[in-house]
Amino acid sequence: MQTQTQTDPLSTTFAALADPTRRAILARLAKGEATVTELAAPFDLSLPAVSKHLKVLQRAGLIEQGRQAQWRPCRLKAEPLRDVAAWIGEYKRHWEDSFERLDDYLREMASDDGKEEQQRKGDSDGSNTD
């Protein structure tokens, strides 16, 4: 009997990305390494609260922490984001097909509106002799 359910890596990544603070941390790390103090600076959070966010990001494999003397700089690990992009990419064709159908429909509606406008103009200028 398994005591704890294993979560797939994609679910773990999405759970980590669900929080706006963690997304902001990742955006900062995309610019380069940063210490916990540097990452905490823009937020109204305690260092322990930021550390908890970092632990979630580490468990998801999105960041890693190094050791440089007393500093523990964090850096982005983008591999899990590639998995997210690949998963989303599977639905790209569906979205594109849906948008193409919408574009076709809107062009058809615009064409029908143009025909109706021409017909109204013809009726109002007396050229229609019923």
XYZ file of N, CA and C in Angstrom:
390
model
N 0.838 -1.183 0.000
C 0.000 0.000 0.000
C 0.883 1.245 0.000
N 0.604 2.151 -0.926
C 1.382 3.382 -1.043
C 0.771 4.441 -0.132
N 1.600 5.070 0.699
C 1.086 6.036 1.667
C 0.932 7.428 1.067
N 1.691 7.712 0.007
C 1.609 9.037 -0.570
C 1.490 8.891 -2.086
N 0.547 9.589 -2.664
C 0.338 9.525 -4.091
C 1.461 10.272 -4.810
N 2.056 9.637 -5.817
C 3.080 10.288 -6.627
C 2.394 11.210 -7.625
N 2.901 12.412 -7.739
C 2.361 13.376 -8.691
C 3.282 13.397 -9.895
N 2.695 13.449 -11.073
C 3.524 13.492 -12.271
C 4.249 14.833 -12.350
N 5.397 14.871 -13.022
C 6.192 16.098 -13.076
C 5.441 17.288 -13.680
N 4.620 17.048 -14.683
C 3.882 18.144 -15.303
C 2.918 18.790 -14.301
N 2.243 17.982 -13.508
C 1.335 18.517 -12.488
C 2.098 19.309 -11.436
N 3.271 18.807 -11.053
C 4.097 19.508 -10.078
C 4.534 20.867 -10.637
N 4.903 20.890 -11.918
C 5.321 22.147 -12.548
C 4.157 23.127 -12.605
N 2.993 22.652 -13.041
C 1.830 23.546 -13.104
C 1.461 24.064 -11.719
N 1.545 23.222 -10.699
C 1.235 23.660 -9.334
C 2.210 24.751 -8.898
N 3.479 24.598 -9.246
C 4.466 25.614 -8.880
C 4.205 26.916 -9.632
N 3.781 26.807 -10.879
C 3.524 28.002 -11.696
C 2.197 28.683 -11.358
N 1.373 28.033 -10.564
C 0.043 28.570 -10.255
C 0.109 29.822 -9.387
N 1.204 30.026 -8.704
C 1.318 31.167 -7.788
C 2.037 32.335 -8.463
N 1.441 33.535 -8.418
C 2.065 34.683 -9.087
C 3.425 35.078 -8.497
N 3.625 34.862 -7.202
C 4.920 35.170 -6.598
C 5.994 34.268 -7.183
N 5.672 32.983 -7.322
C 6.656 32.053 -7.885
C 6.935 32.371 -9.353
N 5.903 32.776 -10.099
C 6.139 33.170 -11.493
C 7.034 34.405 -11.557
N 6.839 35.343 -10.648
C 7.686 36.546 -10.612
C 9.121 36.174 -10.259
N 9.302 35.236 -9.361
C 10.641 34.775 -9.009
C 11.310 34.155 -10.229
N 10.577 33.336 -10.967
C 11.142 32.727 -12.174
C 11.500 33.787 -13.213
N 10.648 34.801 -13.343
C 10.929 35.884 -14.294
C 12.215 36.596 -13.906
N 12.414 36.808 -12.618
C 13.656 37.451 -12.164
C 14.853 36.559 -12.452
N 14.714 35.254 -12.186
C 15.833 34.336 -12.401
C 16.143 34.136 -13.880
N 15.184 34.417 -14.735
C 15.442 34.340 -16.175
C 16.479 35.380 -16.592
N 16.664 36.409 -15.771
C 17.656 37.459 -16.053
C 19.027 37.105 -15.492
N 19.081 36.083 -14.647
C 20.363 35.681 -14.064
C 20.213 35.244 -12.623
N 21.284 34.693 -12.071
C 21.293 34.227 -10.680
C 20.934 35.340 -9.714
N 20.385 34.937 -8.575
C 20.052 35.901 -7.524
C 20.059 35.190 -6.178
N 20.359 35.940 -5.150
C 20.302 35.394 -3.793
C 18.853 35.441 -3.299
N 18.599 34.758 -2.207
C 17.258 34.775 -1.617
C 16.867 36.199 -1.240
N 17.816 36.942 -0.683
C 17.550 38.332 -0.297
C 17.178 39.167 -1.516
N 17.900 38.986 -2.621
C 17.595 39.726 -3.853
C 16.225 39.334 -4.404
N 15.902 38.060 -4.311
C 14.598 37.598 -4.803
C 13.460 38.112 -3.929
N 13.727 38.260 -2.630
C 12.689 38.710 -1.697
C 12.425 40.208 -1.794
N 13.393 40.978 -2.287
C 13.310 42.442 -2.269
C 12.009 43.026 -2.826
N 11.502 42.576 -3.985
C 10.300 43.224 -4.522
C 8.996 42.840 -3.819
N 9.064 41.885 -2.914
C 7.838 41.377 -2.287
C 7.714 41.838 -0.839
N 6.476 41.953 -0.404
C 6.216 42.261 0.996
C 6.066 40.939 1.747
N 7.154 40.143 1.705
C 7.155 38.815 2.330
C 8.400 38.667 3.190
N 8.297 37.840 4.199
C 9.472 37.543 5.021
C 10.402 36.614 4.236
N 11.659 36.565 4.660
C 12.606 35.646 4.018
C 12.153 34.191 4.145
N 11.603 33.762 5.299
C 11.108 32.382 5.377
C 9.965 32.107 4.383
N 9.109 33.100 4.157
C 8.015 32.912 3.191
C 8.575 32.761 1.778
N 9.558 33.579 1.433
C 10.193 33.470 0.115
C 10.895 32.121 0.001
N 11.536 31.687 1.078
C 12.215 30.386 1.074
C 11.237 29.248 0.813
N 10.027 29.361 1.353
C 9.009 28.335 1.087
C 8.659 28.302 -0.396
N 8.519 29.469 -1.013
C 8.251 29.520 -2.453
C 9.411 28.888 -3.232
N 10.635 29.162 -2.798
C 11.799 28.602 -3.476
C 11.838 27.078 -3.363
N 11.420 26.563 -2.213
C 11.378 25.105 -2.036
C 10.376 24.462 -3.011
N 9.236 25.115 -3.207
C 8.243 24.606 -4.165
C 8.841 24.596 -5.566
N 9.517 25.671 -5.920
C 10.148 25.754 -7.238
C 11.259 24.720 -7.390
N 11.994 24.462 -6.316
C 13.042 23.430 -6.358
C 12.439 22.046 -6.536
N 11.379 21.734 -5.789
C 10.740 20.416 -5.911
C 10.215 20.183 -7.323
N 9.791 21.272 -7.984
C 9.291 21.161 -9.355
C 10.439 21.111 -10.364
N 11.675 21.280 -9.872
C 12.828 21.240 -10.762
C 13.014 22.504 -11.576
N 12.363 23.596 -11.153
C 12.424 24.846 -11.909
C 13.608 25.735 -11.526
N 14.145 25.501 -10.339
C 15.328 26.262 -9.913
C 16.287 25.322 -9.205
N 17.509 25.791 -9.076
C 18.486 25.100 -8.230
C 19.247 26.153 -7.454
N 19.731 25.745 -6.287
C 20.507 26.655 -5.447
C 21.926 26.147 -5.366
N 22.868 27.041 -5.578
C 24.271 26.700 -5.462
C 24.804 27.107 -4.109
N 26.109 26.961 -3.952
C 26.766 27.396 -2.705
C 28.011 28.178 -3.104
N 28.061 29.407 -2.688
C 29.247 30.237 -2.864
C 29.526 30.882 -1.521
N 30.458 30.310 -0.792
C 30.754 30.742 0.577
C 29.461 30.685 1.391
N 29.034 31.828 1.970
C 27.801 31.828 2.764
C 26.569 32.092 1.905
N 26.755 32.393 0.623
C 25.631 32.696 -0.266
C 25.098 31.426 -0.900
N 23.809 31.442 -1.167
C 23.181 30.320 -1.864
C 22.404 30.888 -3.061
N 23.117 31.268 -4.115
C 22.426 31.869 -5.260
C 21.506 30.864 -5.952
N 20.384 31.370 -6.406
C 19.406 30.546 -7.120
C 19.577 30.787 -8.614
N 19.295 29.749 -9.399
C 19.311 29.908 -10.854
C 18.161 29.110 -11.450
N 17.703 29.592 -12.564
C 16.584 28.978 -13.286
C 17.028 27.682 -13.940
N 16.166 26.691 -13.908
C 16.344 25.446 -14.670
C 15.120 25.346 -15.581
N 15.312 25.509 -16.861
C 14.187 25.645 -17.787
C 13.619 24.324 -18.308
N 14.241 23.206 -18.023
C 13.781 21.938 -18.588
C 12.297 21.651 -18.336
N 11.812 21.830 -17.097
C 10.383 21.569 -16.884
C 9.475 22.498 -17.695
N 9.960 23.705 -17.990
C 9.161 24.631 -18.793
C 9.049 24.147 -20.234
N 10.078 23.455 -20.708
C 9.993 22.855 -22.055
C 8.900 21.801 -22.093
N 8.789 21.023 -21.008
C 7.727 20.006 -20.943
C 6.353 20.656 -20.969
N 6.197 21.766 -20.255
C 4.934 22.509 -20.260
C 4.642 23.026 -21.671
N 5.660 23.601 -22.314
C 5.488 24.132 -23.669
C 5.114 23.023 -24.645
N 5.729 21.855 -24.504
C 5.403 20.724 -25.384
C 3.957 20.277 -25.170
N 3.528 20.215 -23.916
C 2.159 19.798 -23.617
C 1.160 20.790 -24.214
N 1.427 22.070 -24.015
C 0.545 23.112 -24.551
C 0.581 23.081 -26.078
N 1.759 22.810 -26.635
C 1.909 22.754 -28.082
C 1.016 21.715 -28.741
N 0.683 20.657 -28.007
C -0.215 19.633 -28.550
C -1.598 20.217 -28.852
N -1.958 21.262 -28.180
C -3.269 21.874 -28.366
C -3.227 23.061 -29.316
N -2.035 23.427 -29.758
C -1.874 24.590 -30.630
C -2.659 24.432 -31.923
N -2.595 23.246 -32.542
C -3.323 23.034 -33.796
C -4.822 23.215 -33.591
N -5.327 22.737 -32.471
C -6.752 22.894 -32.168
C -7.112 24.376 -32.084
N -6.287 25.152 -31.359
C -6.548 26.591 -31.225
C -6.487 27.270 -32.578
N -5.447 26.920 -33.359
C -5.302 27.549 -34.667
C -6.478 27.220 -35.572
N -6.930 25.957 -35.543
C -8.101 25.573 -36.336
C -9.332 26.355 -35.891
N -9.495 26.509 -34.587
C -10.643 27.249 -34.063
C -10.589 28.711 -34.501
N -9.408 29.305 -34.447
C -9.261 30.702 -34.861
C -9.496 30.852 -36.361
N -9.044 29.869 -37.153
C -9.283 29.930 -38.594
C -10.780 29.874 -38.890
N -11.499 28.993 -38.191
C -12.955 28.917 -38.380
C -13.612 30.227 -37.973
N -13.155 30.839 -36.888
C -13.693 32.123 -36.448
C -13.403 33.198 -37.491
N -12.183 33.223 -38.019
C -11.843 34.192 -39.065
C -12.746 34.021 -40.285
N -12.956 32.769 -40.705
C -13.829 32.508 -41.853
C -15.237 33.018 -41.582
N -15.737 32.752 -40.391
C -17.084 33.175 -40.019
C -17.190 34.702 -40.015
N -16.187 35.360 -39.442
C -16.220 36.827 -39.393
C -16.134 37.439 -40.787
N -15.306 36.849 -41.654
C -15.244 37.340 -43.044
C -16.594 37.164 -43.727
N -17.233 36.026 -43.488
C -18.553 35.763 -44.077
C -19.578 36.770 -43.566
N -19.540 37.037 -42.259
C -20.469 38.003 -41.678
C -20.221 39.392 -42.258
N -18.956 39.784 -42.401
C -18.625 41.093 -42.953
C -19.086 41.177 -44.402
N -18.933 40.111 -45.139
C -19.367 40.082 -46.536
C -20.888 40.208 -46.618
N -21.597 39.486 -45.762
C -23.066 39.572 -45.734
C -23.519 40.974 -45.358
N -22.827 41.611 -44.376
C -23.169 42.978 -43.975
C -22.963 43.938 -45.137
N -21.892 43.736 -45.894
C -21.621 44.591 -47.046
C -22.698 44.460 -48.104
N -23.157 43.247 -48.346
C -24.217 43.019 -49.329
C -25.511 43.683 -48.874
N -25.837 43.547 -47.586
C -27.055 44.170 -47.061
C -26.968 45.691 -47.170
N -25.787 46.257 -46.886
C -25.605 47.705 -46.978
C -25.801 48.176 -48.411
N -25.244 47.452 -49.361
C -25.421 47.812 -50.776
C -26.893 47.746 -51.166
N -27.593 46.730 -50.679
C -29.008 46.579 -50.999
C -29.811 47.735 -50.403
N -29.512 48.153 -49.170
C -30.220 49.270 -48.547
C -29.975 50.563 -49.312
N -28.730 50.773 -49.733
C -28.411 51.982 -50.498
C -29.187 51.979 -51.811
N -29.265 50.827 -52.432
C -30.028 50.722 -53.687
C -31.499 50.995 -53.462
N -32.043 50.552 -52.336
C -33.466 50.780 -52.028
C -33.717 52.262 -51.715
N -32.788 52.943 -51.077
C -33.034 54.316 -50.649
C -32.786 55.342 -51.754
N -32.030 55.003 -52.789
C -31.780 55.990 -53.839
C -32.764 55.874 -55.000
N -33.749 55.036 -54.830
C -34.805 54.937 -55.840
C -34.467 54.020 -57.000
N -33.325 53.363 -56.935
C -32.952 52.498 -58.043
C -33.677 51.179 -58.008
N -34.299 50.877 -56.885
C -35.084 49.655 -56.785
C -36.519 49.993 -57.189
N -36.977 49.454 -58.264
C -38.307 49.782 -58.806
C -39.270 48.650 -58.586
N -39.748 48.498 -57.418
C -40.740 47.437 -57.122
C -42.101 47.840 -57.556
